[in-house]
Short mmCIF file of C-alpha atoms in Angstrom, two decimals:
data_model
loop_
_atom_site.label_atom_id
_atom_site.label_comp_id
_atom_site.label_asym_id
_atom_site.label_seq_id
_atom_site.Cartn_x
_atom_site.Cartn_y
_atom_site.Cartn_z
CA MET A 1217 -19.94 78.30 194.06
CA LEU A 1218 -17.59 77.46 191.98
CA ARG A 1219 -18.70 79.11 189.05
CA ARG A 1220 -19.41 82.28 191.00
CA ALA A 1221 -15.93 82.24 192.75
CA TRP A 1222 -14.29 81.78 188.88
CA LYS A 1223 -15.26 84.67 187.12
CA PRO A 1224 -13.19 87.08 189.45
CA ILE A 1225 -10.85 85.06 189.78
CA LEU A 1226 -10.74 85.14 185.36
CA GLY A 1227 -10.38 88.68 185.71
CA THR A 1228 -7.65 89.01 188.41
CA THR A 1229 -6.06 86.97 185.84
CA VAL A 1230 -7.11 89.38 182.38
CA LEU A 1231 -5.72 92.39 184.36
CA VAL A 1232 -2.84 91.08 186.19
CA GLY A 1233 -1.21 88.58 183.72
CA THR A 1234 -2.11 90.11 180.77
CA PRO A 1235 0.17 93.53 181.82
CA ALA A 1236 2.34 91.02 182.84
CA TYR A 1237 2.96 88.95 179.57
CA LEU A 1238 3.20 91.96 177.31
CA TYR A 1239 6.27 93.47 179.70
CA TYR A 1240 8.14 90.53 179.68
CA ARG A 1241 7.18 89.64 176.06
CA TYR A 1242 8.01 93.36 174.43
CA ARG A 1243 10.86 94.64 177.13
CA LYS A 1244 14.21 95.62 176.14
CA PRO A 1245 16.59 93.53 176.69
CA THR A 1246 19.08 94.41 179.45
CA LEU A 1247 22.07 96.45 177.06
CA GLU A 1248 25.51 94.05 178.35
CA THR A 1249 28.58 95.77 178.43
CA PHE A 1250 31.93 95.90 179.35
CA ASP A 1251 35.11 97.81 180.20
CA ILE A 1252 38.45 98.22 178.90
CA SER A 1253 41.52 100.08 179.59
CA LEU A 1254 43.65 102.27 177.21
CA LYS A 1255 46.32 104.40 177.68
CA ALA A 1256 45.20 108.20 176.63
CA ALA A 1257 46.84 111.78 177.26
CA GLY A 1258 44.93 113.39 180.26
CA PRO A 1259 44.13 117.11 181.22
CA ASP A 1260 47.57 117.51 181.72
CA GLY A 1261 49.17 116.49 178.29
CA LYS A 1262 50.30 112.92 180.53
CA ARG A 1263 49.34 109.75 179.67
CA GLN A 1264 47.41 107.95 181.92
CA MET A 1265 44.62 104.78 181.93
CA VAL A 1266 41.27 105.46 180.59
CA THR A 1267 38.48 103.78 180.87
CA HIS A 1268 35.61 102.78 178.25
CA THR A 1269 32.87 100.87 178.29
CA ILE A 1270 31.65 98.79 175.58
CA PRO A 1271 28.25 97.33 174.34
CA LEU A 1272 28.43 93.06 174.00
CA LEU A 1273 27.13 92.09 170.68
CA THR A 1274 25.52 89.07 170.82
CA LYS A 1275 26.59 86.05 169.60
CA ASP A 1276 24.23 85.64 166.51
CA GLN A 1277 25.60 90.27 165.78
CA VAL A 1278 28.97 88.12 165.68
CA ASP A 1279 28.23 85.72 163.58
CA SER A 1280 26.44 88.46 161.22
CA ARG A 1281 30.18 90.27 161.23
CA ILE A 1282 32.46 87.37 160.43
CA ARG A 1283 30.12 86.39 157.29
CA GLU A 1284 29.05 89.36 156.02
CA HIS A 1285 32.18 89.85 154.03
CA ALA A 1286 32.73 86.27 153.08
CA SER A 1287 32.42 84.45 149.56
CA THR A 1288 32.73 81.51 147.88
CA LYS A 1289 33.82 80.59 144.22
CA THR A 1290 33.82 77.49 142.40
CA MET A 1291 35.69 76.82 138.59
CA PRO A 1292 34.54 73.38 137.70
CA ARG A 1293 37.56 73.18 134.10
CA PRO A 1294 38.38 71.10 131.96
CA GLY A 1295 40.02 67.36 132.49
CA GLY A 1296 37.93 67.10 135.74
CA ILE A 1297 39.78 69.33 137.93
CA VAL A 1298 36.84 71.77 140.50
CA TRP A 1299 39.23 74.61 141.69
CA LYS A 1300 37.38 76.49 144.88
CA SER A 1301 37.60 79.38 146.88
CA THR A 1302 37.16 81.78 149.87
CA THR A 1303 37.74 84.91 150.95
CA ALA A 1304 36.52 86.73 154.08
CA TYR A 1305 37.43 89.75 155.48
CA PHE A 1306 37.07 91.61 159.48
CA SER A 1307 37.34 95.12 159.78
CA SER A 1308 39.45 96.93 162.87
CA ASN A 1309 40.64 99.93 160.91
CA ASP A 1310 37.45 102.55 159.83
CA PRO A 1311 37.73 102.33 156.92
CA ILE A 1312 38.90 98.72 156.53
CA GLU A 1313 42.80 99.15 155.34
CA ASP A 1314 43.38 95.70 154.29
CA ALA A 1315 41.58 94.58 150.13
CA ASN A 1316 41.67 91.44 148.05
CA GLY A 1317 41.34 90.17 144.46
CA ASN A 1318 41.35 87.75 142.21
CA LEU A 1319 41.11 86.84 138.19
CA LEU A 1320 40.84 83.99 136.25
CA ILE A 1321 42.71 84.06 132.76
CA GLU A 1322 41.79 81.44 130.43
CA ARG A 1323 44.35 80.60 127.98
CA ASP A 1324 43.48 81.51 123.67
CA ALA A 1325 43.38 78.23 121.99
CA SER A 1326 46.09 79.09 119.81
CA ASP A 1327 48.84 79.23 123.01
CA ALA A 1328 51.62 76.73 122.67
CA SER A 1329 51.13 75.57 125.97
CA PRO A 1330 49.36 72.44 126.79
CA PRO A 1331 45.42 74.37 127.57
CA GLY A 1332 44.82 75.35 131.14
CA ASP A 1333 44.63 78.82 132.92
CA TYR A 1334 45.97 81.57 134.95
CA ILE A 1335 44.00 81.96 138.14
CA PHE A 1336 45.30 84.92 140.35
CA PHE A 1337 44.87 85.47 143.65
CA ALA A 1338 45.80 88.16 145.66
CA VAL A 1339 45.34 90.05 149.38
CA MET A 1340 46.65 93.59 149.84
CA ASP A 1341 47.35 94.79 153.70
CA GLY A 1342 47.49 99.02 153.66
CA HIS A 1343 49.06 101.05 156.20
CA ALA A 1344 48.55 104.63 156.65
CA GLY A 1345 45.05 104.68 155.11
CA SER A 1346 43.78 102.48 153.10
CA SER A 1347 44.95 104.33 149.01
CA THR A 1348 47.65 101.99 148.76
CA SER A 1349 45.79 99.02 149.49
CA ARG A 1350 42.72 100.10 146.95
CA VAL A 1351 44.78 100.60 143.98
CA LEU A 1352 46.13 98.00 143.96
CA ALA A 1353 43.39 96.15 144.79
CA ASP A 1354 42.32 97.35 141.24
CA ILE A 1355 45.19 96.97 138.97
CA LEU A 1356 48.02 94.43 140.56
CA ILE A 1357 46.85 91.53 139.37
CA PRO A 1358 46.17 93.33 135.83
CA SER A 1359 49.97 94.96 135.81
CA VAL A 1360 51.47 91.25 136.24
CA ALA A 1361 48.66 90.02 133.53
CA MET A 1362 50.08 92.27 131.02
CA GLU A 1363 53.52 92.23 131.99
CA LEU A 1364 53.57 87.99 131.93
CA ALA A 1365 52.06 88.21 128.27
CA SER A 1366 54.17 91.11 126.80
CA ARG A 1367 57.06 88.93 127.54
CA VAL A 1368 55.15 85.70 126.21
CA SER A 1369 54.25 87.24 122.69
CA ASP A 1370 57.61 88.53 122.10
CA PRO A 1371 60.14 86.74 125.22
CA LYS A 1372 63.16 88.10 122.58
CA THR A 1373 62.60 91.95 123.62
CA HIS A 1374 62.85 91.04 127.13
CA LEU A 1375 65.79 88.95 126.29
CA ASN A 1376 67.99 91.08 124.85
CA ASN A 1377 67.24 93.87 127.52
CA SER A 1378 68.43 91.17 130.04
CA GLY A 1379 71.59 90.66 131.50
CA TYR A 1380 73.80 88.06 131.19
CA VAL A 1381 73.07 86.22 134.20
CA GLN A 1382 69.28 86.23 133.70
CA LYS A 1383 70.17 84.41 130.18
CA ALA A 1384 71.68 82.29 131.52
CA LYS A 1385 69.00 81.40 133.76
CA SER A 1386 66.65 81.26 131.48
CA LEU A 1387 68.44 78.99 128.95
CA ILE A 1388 69.13 76.50 132.61
CA TRP A 1389 65.86 76.58 133.19
CA SER A 1390 64.54 76.28 129.96
CA GLY A 1391 66.27 72.65 129.19
CA SER A 1392 66.95 71.01 125.78
CA SER A 1393 64.24 72.71 123.99
CA PRO A 1394 64.50 75.68 122.22
CA ASN A 1395 60.84 76.95 121.14
CA ALA A 1396 59.73 75.65 124.56
CA PRO A 1397 56.80 78.67 125.67
CA TYR A 1398 57.95 81.47 127.75
CA ASP A 1399 56.48 80.89 130.65
CA ALA A 1400 57.22 77.18 130.96
CA ASN A 1401 60.08 78.39 132.50
CA PRO A 1402 59.71 79.85 136.69
CA ALA A 1403 62.45 81.79 135.75
CA ASN A 1404 60.58 83.65 133.23
CA VAL A 1405 57.75 83.69 135.16
CA SER A 1406 59.00 84.72 138.72
CA SER A 1407 61.05 87.78 137.01
CA ALA A 1408 58.39 89.02 135.07
CA ILE A 1409 56.05 89.12 138.08
CA GLU A 1410 58.77 90.83 140.32
CA ALA A 1411 59.55 93.71 137.40
CA ALA A 1412 55.31 93.98 137.24
CA PHE A 1413 55.47 94.44 141.26
CA THR A 1414 58.98 96.91 140.96
CA LYS A 1415 57.57 98.70 137.82
CA LEU A 1416 53.70 99.47 139.24
CA ASP A 1417 55.37 100.96 143.13
CA ALA A 1418 57.64 103.00 140.74
CA GLN A 1419 54.40 104.68 139.03
CA ILE A 1420 52.33 104.78 142.52
CA VAL A 1421 55.38 106.80 144.27
CA ASN A 1422 56.61 108.85 140.94
CA THR A 1423 53.23 110.06 140.04
CA PRO A 1424 53.08 113.08 142.21
CA LEU A 1425 57.10 113.91 141.03
CA GLU A 1426 55.38 114.19 137.32
CA ILE A 1427 52.51 115.83 138.22
CA LEU A 1428 55.05 118.99 139.47
CA TYR A 1429 57.32 118.71 136.76
CA ASN A 1430 54.43 118.70 133.84
CA ALA A 1431 52.95 122.36 135.97
CA VAL A 1432 56.60 124.30 136.56
CA ASP A 1433 59.58 124.70 135.09
CA GLN A 1434 62.91 123.96 136.54
CA GLU A 1435 64.14 127.90 136.81
CA ALA A 1436 60.84 128.58 138.88
CA LEU A 1437 61.90 125.65 141.03
CA LYS A 1438 65.64 126.73 141.44
CA LYS A 1439 63.47 130.05 142.85
CA ARG A 1440 61.31 127.75 145.07
CA GLN A 1441 58.11 128.63 143.20
CA ILE A 1442 55.92 126.18 144.19
CA PRO A 1443 52.93 125.76 142.65
CA ASP A 1444 49.27 125.17 144.56
CA LEU A 1445 48.42 122.04 142.39
CA SER A 1446 46.07 120.79 145.27
CA ARG A 1447 42.83 121.32 142.88
CA HIS A 1448 45.07 118.97 139.93
CA PRO A 1449 42.67 115.99 138.54
CA LEU A 1450 44.77 113.57 140.42
CA ALA A 1451 46.12 115.37 142.93
CA GLU A 1452 44.29 113.96 146.04
CA THR A 1453 44.62 110.03 144.24
CA SER A 1454 47.92 110.58 143.74
CA ILE A 1455 49.73 112.30 146.53
CA ARG A 1456 47.63 109.99 149.02
CA THR A 1457 48.37 106.72 147.52
CA ALA A 1458 51.96 107.23 147.43
CA MET A 1459 51.78 108.53 150.96
CA SER A 1460 50.09 105.58 152.71
CA GLY A 1461 51.10 102.04 151.93
CA SER A 1462 50.44 98.49 151.66
CA CYS A 1463 52.01 94.94 151.08
CA ALA A 1464 50.86 93.03 148.72
CA LEU A 1465 50.36 88.81 148.76
CA LEU A 1466 49.66 87.77 145.08
CA ALA A 1467 49.57 83.82 143.84
CA LEU A 1468 49.62 83.04 140.30
CA LEU A 1469 48.40 78.93 139.43
CA ASP A 1470 49.37 78.47 136.30
CA THR A 1471 47.09 75.16 135.78
CA SER A 1472 48.50 74.64 132.31
CA HIS A 1473 52.51 74.40 133.25
CA ARG A 1474 50.94 72.66 136.80
CA ASN A 1475 53.16 75.69 138.36
CA LEU A 1476 52.54 78.33 141.81
CA TYR A 1477 54.34 80.90 142.24
CA VAL A 1478 53.44 83.14 145.13
CA ALA A 1479 55.27 86.86 145.24
CA CYS A 1480 55.57 88.19 148.99
CA THR A 1481 56.16 92.16 149.52
CA GLY A 1482 55.95 93.02 153.34
CA ASP A 1483 54.38 90.81 156.71
CA SER A 1484 51.74 89.19 154.98
CA ARG A 1485 51.53 85.55 154.28
CA ALA A 1486 51.13 82.33 152.50
CA VAL A 1487 50.84 78.54 153.77
CA ALA A 1488 50.05 75.82 152.08
CA GLY A 1489 48.51 72.15 153.20
CA VAL A 1490 49.91 69.23 151.40
CA TYR A 1491 48.20 65.78 152.50
CA GLU A 1492 50.67 62.73 152.59
CA GLU A 1493 48.97 59.30 153.47
CA THR A 1494 51.24 57.05 156.13
CA GLU A 1495 51.18 53.56 156.93
CA ASP A 1496 48.34 53.26 159.23
CA GLY A 1497 46.04 55.07 156.61
CA LYS A 1498 45.27 58.24 158.44
CA GLY A 1499 47.25 60.17 156.98
CA VAL A 1500 49.55 63.81 157.95
CA TRP A 1501 49.01 67.33 156.81
CA ARG A 1502 52.55 68.75 156.02
CA VAL A 1503 52.64 72.28 157.07
CA GLU A 1504 54.77 73.94 154.00
CA VAL A 1505 55.42 78.37 154.64
CA LEU A 1506 55.40 79.49 151.59
CA THR A 1507 56.93 83.61 152.28
CA GLU A 1508 59.12 85.12 154.70
CA ASP A 1509 57.56 87.88 156.76
CA GLN A 1510 58.99 90.92 155.32
CA THR A 1511 60.14 93.12 158.67
CA GLY A 1512 63.03 94.62 160.92
CA ARG A 1513 62.65 91.48 163.23
CA ASN A 1514 63.94 88.67 159.84
CA PRO A 1515 67.72 88.07 159.59
CA ASN A 1516 67.72 88.54 156.38
CA GLU A 1517 65.86 91.74 155.84
CA LEU A 1518 67.54 93.07 158.75
CA LYS A 1519 71.08 92.07 156.69
CA ARG A 1520 69.93 92.79 153.56
CA ILE A 1521 68.60 96.67 154.20
CA GLN A 1522 72.07 96.94 156.16
CA SER A 1523 74.14 96.10 152.86
CA GLU A 1524 71.96 98.95 150.78
CA HIS A 1525 73.01 101.70 153.30
CA PRO A 1526 76.12 103.15 154.81
CA ALA A 1527 77.93 101.69 157.79
CA ASP A 1528 77.55 104.18 159.87
CA GLU A 1529 73.82 103.80 159.34
CA ALA A 1530 73.53 100.24 160.22
CA ALA A 1531 72.33 100.79 163.72
CA ASN A 1532 69.53 102.53 163.10
CA VAL A 1533 68.14 101.40 159.46
CA VAL A 1534 65.82 98.81 162.11
CA ARG A 1535 65.37 100.54 165.38
CA ASN A 1536 63.00 97.62 166.75
CA GLY A 1537 61.96 95.62 164.76
CA ARG A 1538 60.92 98.47 162.98
CA ILE A 1539 62.19 100.05 159.81
CA LEU A 1540 63.92 104.19 161.56
CA GLY A 1541 62.10 103.21 164.57
CA GLY A 1542 58.91 103.35 162.43
CA LEU A 1543 57.61 100.94 159.91
CA GLU A 1544 56.98 97.49 160.28
CA PRO A 1545 56.92 95.89 157.10
CA SER A 1546 60.18 96.24 155.07
CA ARG A 1547 58.99 95.65 151.92
CA ALA A 1548 56.01 97.85 150.72
CA PHE A 1549 54.22 99.74 148.25
CA GLY A 1550 53.52 103.86 148.26
CA ASP A 1551 55.28 104.09 151.61
CA ALA A 1552 57.04 107.25 150.28
CA ARG A 1553 58.32 109.00 153.47
CA TYR A 1554 60.34 106.22 153.68
CA LYS A 1555 61.30 106.25 149.44
CA TRP A 1556 61.32 110.32 149.06
CA PRO A 1557 64.60 112.83 150.22
CA ARG A 1558 63.54 115.07 152.78
CA GLU A 1559 64.23 117.83 150.22
CA VAL A 1560 61.37 115.82 147.71
CA GLN A 1561 58.75 115.44 150.89
CA GLU A 1562 59.15 119.14 151.33
CA VAL A 1563 57.97 120.39 147.92
CA LEU A 1564 55.45 118.25 147.77
CA ASN A 1565 54.44 119.00 151.18
CA LYS A 1566 53.81 122.39 149.72
CA ALA A 1567 51.99 121.94 146.64
CA PHE A 1568 49.76 119.12 146.91
CA LEU A 1569 49.03 119.39 150.77
CA GLU A 1570 49.25 123.28 152.33
CA PRO A 1571 47.13 124.80 150.07
CA LEU A 1572 44.74 122.68 152.21
CA GLY A 1573 45.49 123.40 155.41
CA GLU A 1574 46.96 119.79 155.81
CA ALA A 1575 50.41 118.42 155.95
CA MET A 1576 52.18 115.41 155.19
CA ARG A 1577 53.82 113.76 158.70
CA PRO A 1578 57.25 114.93 158.81
CA PRO A 1579 60.22 112.45 157.22
CA PRO A 1580 61.52 109.98 159.75
CA PRO A 1581 64.52 111.86 161.20
CA THR A 1582 66.98 109.53 160.96
CA LEU A 1583 66.57 109.78 157.26
CA LYS A 1584 69.69 110.07 155.08
CA THR A 1585 70.21 107.46 152.31
CA PRO A 1586 66.28 106.69 150.71
CA PRO A 1587 65.27 104.74 149.32
CA TYR A 1588 64.68 102.20 153.32
CA VAL A 1589 62.41 100.22 152.04
CA THR A 1590 61.45 98.42 148.60
CA ALA A 1591 58.32 97.05 146.94
CA LYS A 1592 60.70 94.10 144.76
CA PRO A 1593 58.69 90.86 146.06
CA VAL A 1594 60.06 87.34 147.39
CA VAL A 1595 59.24 84.94 144.35
CA THR A 1596 58.15 80.97 145.80
CA HIS A 1597 57.68 78.49 142.71
CA ARG A 1598 56.20 75.40 143.52
CA PRO A 1599 54.84 72.59 141.14
CA LEU A 1600 51.03 72.30 141.37
CA SER A 1601 51.00 68.59 142.62
CA PHE A 1602 46.97 68.24 141.07
CA LEU A 1603 46.70 65.49 138.02
CA PRO A 1604 43.31 65.01 135.91
CA LEU A 1605 41.05 62.18 137.01
CA PRO A 1606 42.79 59.15 136.90
CA ALA A 1607 41.47 56.02 135.74
CA PRO A 1608 39.91 53.64 138.10
CA ASP A 1609 42.95 51.66 138.64
CA ALA A 1610 45.43 54.08 138.42
CA PRO A 1611 47.50 54.19 141.59
CA LYS A 1612 46.79 57.21 143.69
CA PRO A 1613 49.67 59.79 144.46
CA LYS A 1614 50.80 59.11 148.24
CA THR A 1615 51.52 63.08 148.62
CA ALA A 1616 49.53 65.61 147.09
CA LEU A 1617 49.27 69.60 147.59
CA ARG A 1618 45.88 70.25 148.68
CA PHE A 1619 45.34 74.26 149.72
CA LEU A 1620 47.04 76.78 149.64
CA VAL A 1621 45.89 79.71 152.76
CA LEU A 1622 46.84 83.48 151.83
CA ALA A 1623 45.99 85.70 154.69
CA THR A 1624 47.10 90.02 156.36
CA ASP A 1625 48.65 89.28 159.12
CA GLY A 1626 45.98 90.59 161.21
CA LEU A 1627 45.28 86.35 161.15
CA TRP A 1628 48.55 85.68 161.66
CA ASP A 1629 48.96 87.90 164.78
CA GLU A 1630 46.62 85.79 166.39
CA LEU A 1631 46.80 81.67 165.32
CA SER A 1632 50.34 79.62 163.98
CA ASN A 1633 50.89 77.86 160.98
CA GLU A 1634 50.35 74.57 161.65
CA GLU A 1635 46.92 75.70 163.48
CA VAL A 1636 45.59 77.15 160.33
CA VAL A 1637 46.66 73.86 158.23
CA ALA A 1638 44.86 72.10 160.53
CA LEU A 1639 42.03 73.94 161.07
CA VAL A 1640 41.97 73.89 157.49
CA GLY A 1641 42.59 70.04 157.03
CA GLY A 1642 39.60 69.38 159.51
CA HIS A 1643 37.00 71.40 158.08
CA LEU A 1644 37.88 69.99 154.47
CA ALA A 1645 37.27 66.66 156.55
CA GLY A 1646 33.95 67.31 157.63
CA LEU A 1647 34.64 68.22 161.31
CA ARG A 1648 31.89 70.41 162.56
CA GLY A 1649 31.17 71.41 166.19
CA THR A 1650 33.03 72.25 169.02
CA ILE A 1651 37.03 70.86 169.35
CA PRO A 1652 38.88 70.90 172.12
CA LYS A 1653 42.30 72.46 171.18
CA SER A 1654 44.27 69.83 172.98
CA THR A 1655 42.29 67.13 170.42
CA LEU A 1656 42.85 68.50 167.46
CA PRO A 1657 46.44 67.60 166.83
CA GLU A 1658 45.06 63.77 167.36
CA LEU A 1659 41.88 64.30 164.92
CA VAL A 1660 44.25 66.56 162.27
CA ARG A 1661 47.88 65.20 162.44
CA THR A 1662 50.66 67.93 160.77
CA SER A 1663 53.88 67.64 160.03
CA THR A 1664 56.61 70.26 159.45
CA GLY A 1665 57.46 70.99 156.09
CA THR A 1666 59.27 74.18 154.52
CA ALA A 1667 58.68 76.42 157.91
CA GLY A 1668 59.65 80.23 156.99
CA VAL A 1669 60.94 82.74 158.78
CA GLU A 1670 59.02 84.71 161.43
CA GLY A 1671 58.98 88.18 161.57
CA LYS A 1672 56.48 89.35 163.53
CA ASP A 1673 55.24 90.35 167.53
CA LYS A 1674 54.02 87.13 169.44
CA SER A 1675 52.58 88.12 172.09
CA ARG A 1676 49.05 88.29 170.96
CA ARG A 1677 48.91 84.49 170.19
CA GLN A 1678 46.25 82.32 171.40
CA GLN A 1679 46.98 79.73 174.46
CA GLN A 1680 46.57 76.63 174.32
CA GLN A 1681 43.65 75.99 176.28
CA GLY A 1682 39.86 76.68 174.92
CA ALA A 1683 38.55 75.32 171.88
CA TRP A 1684 37.82 75.82 168.56
CA ALA A 1685 34.80 76.10 166.40
CA PHE A 1686 33.72 74.46 163.31
CA GLU A 1687 30.44 76.13 162.95
CA ASP A 1688 31.08 78.27 159.65
CA ASP A 1689 30.96 76.67 156.09
CA ASN A 1690 32.78 79.85 154.71
CA LEU A 1691 37.10 78.21 155.12
CA SER A 1692 37.71 81.91 155.08
CA ALA A 1693 35.22 82.86 158.17
CA HIS A 1694 35.74 79.73 159.84
CA LEU A 1695 39.83 80.56 160.43
CA ILE A 1696 38.93 84.23 161.00
CA ARG A 1697 36.16 83.31 163.46
CA ASN A 1698 38.83 81.12 165.20
CA ALA A 1699 41.44 83.65 165.04
CA LEU A 1700 38.54 85.45 167.33
CA GLY A 1701 38.42 83.92 170.37
CA GLY A 1702 36.74 79.92 168.07
CA GLY A 1703 34.84 77.62 170.54
CA ASP A 1704 35.95 80.69 173.50
CA VAL A 1705 32.52 82.07 173.15
CA GLU A 1706 32.65 84.85 175.83
CA HIS A 1707 36.43 85.73 174.64
CA LEU A 1708 34.67 85.92 170.72
CA ARG A 1709 31.85 88.22 171.83
CA LYS A 1710 34.20 90.31 173.69
CA LEU A 1711 37.07 90.67 170.66
CA ALA A 1712 34.67 91.62 167.92
CA SER A 1713 32.66 94.10 169.90
CA ILE A 1714 35.35 96.62 170.47
CA PRO A 1715 35.36 99.65 167.67
CA ALA A 1716 37.07 100.92 165.88
CA PRO A 1717 39.46 103.66 166.99
CA TYR A 1718 39.86 101.45 170.31
CA SER A 1719 40.01 97.73 168.68
CA ARG A 1720 43.46 98.78 166.70
CA ARG A 1721 45.17 97.60 170.51
CA PHE A 1722 43.58 94.42 170.55
CA ARG A 1723 43.30 93.23 167.11
CA ASP A 1724 44.12 94.21 163.45
CA ASP A 1725 41.96 93.54 160.64
CA ILE A 1726 41.93 90.11 158.68
CA THR A 1727 41.67 89.21 155.41
CA VAL A 1728 41.76 85.96 154.29
CA THR A 1729 41.52 83.42 151.08
CA VAL A 1730 41.38 79.65 150.42
CA VAL A 1731 42.30 78.33 147.48
CA TRP A 1732 41.61 74.36 147.19
CA TRP A 1733 40.75 71.94 144.04
CA GLU A 1734 38.78 68.91 144.21
CA ASP A 1735 39.52 65.27 142.03
CA GLY A 1736 38.30 63.41 143.11
CA ARG A 1737 40.35 61.99 145.29
CA GLU A 1738 38.94 63.94 148.59
CA GLY A 1739 37.83 60.86 150.54
CA GLY A 1740 41.22 59.67 151.99
CA ALA A 1741 41.55 63.24 154.05
CA ARG A 1742 38.38 62.28 155.97
CA VAL A 1743 38.08 62.50 159.76
CA GLU A 1744 37.35 58.83 161.58
CA GLU A 1745 33.91 58.82 163.27
CA VAL A 1746 35.34 59.75 167.09
CA ALA A 1747 33.97 60.44 169.72
CA VAL A 1748 34.58 64.34 170.79
CA PRO A 1749 34.87 65.47 174.31
CA LYS A 1750 32.77 68.76 174.79
CA ALA A 1751 35.26 71.52 175.58
CA LYS A 1752 35.00 73.70 178.57
CA LEU A 1753 34.81 77.05 178.52
#
């Protein structure tokens, strides 16, 4: 009887169970979505709230996006020092307007300086398009290197063309040795970096003018006979590079003379983590901000800009923290709308863009005495505290600059300087997993060194509740993840899922480079084994 009953039961299982199995095995997962509301022009032209439904990325998809453009470099150098760096970027604009670059230049054996290298890193934050930032990614570091090389090889020529103040500074910095190498003097190197930035920007802004000058005689210009230059081989590249803009942040590590230089044009930021031993043996990370945010919200920048223009413009050169009410960074490459006179913009528009059926954005209404924006950087110098591997019985230094973070403002919109240093310090110390935000300060202690000047709107800054995530091997990806939500997976997924152009209302392009070095003394910064409570999300 049981055998007879078994057969129909088996048949039922095959007929009913198999389709059910196939359905659950191969059915498409339900697509998760969420809504965002943004202001947009309605049919009547008035601004109104419009709801957009956005597909929600899975956690795995978000992980892939964060790590997609992450890279790591390891550079062992003579003397036992190992230089390491990571870079990653996460786009909001399409295409991304950020860019980055790096370069290692070995010193020639015949160099009068001690053995060592020039190590360059740079991040660029473009705006109004990616043209300027992409050009800078290719030529900013080589331009600085060439300017410095020309001065090192023939320093007298530079000094002969310098003013008395620059000559005095060079003599003071060079000390008692008249034969010291040119680049042993921090004032000389800072001057070379500054000159390279300003010369490069002049080339960017003046190239369209040179094309026009070479294509037409002065009499034709007087008669307003403007040629069609849209088909010139350099027309599109030159005009778009000049009209778009970019901030630039460059770090030069001169390992020969143990010097660090950071040059900032714009509102990207450089922050260093300096590890200090403490009596209790736990250590503390001192936060050293190496740049000021160069925006109209920075009182130093506001004072500088007002001093460069007539008194009757003082109230208008910066409005709502922006240059002439429009541009946020007060220093930038390109941005010719804020550098060319109004008449020049009209002529170039007719020559380069009108034949293509395009038009420049009109100059700001209050533009009277340009330029209002400069690419001249502020250069900061710090001595590098790394040393060759010490002898076993040599005393360890109690303070050492251990890492440097260069990032575009998309990171600093979301994270504070202290949070970034703690996140990097914790990662280097071996933290992994999900760490409540309230717990990290106990595990990775920080102190305030040079504070810098905050020039950004803090309205996006994350709240203190929630958790940090330590799950990426790449330090730059690690910072980007935590800028987007960290251990708050739901928030992370939503913020990362919003596509362009809507995403610019919620986040900016983010590019991060982290540089650090290892010399066998990293153990002091390890985090003790502690029980970390799980975060509630």
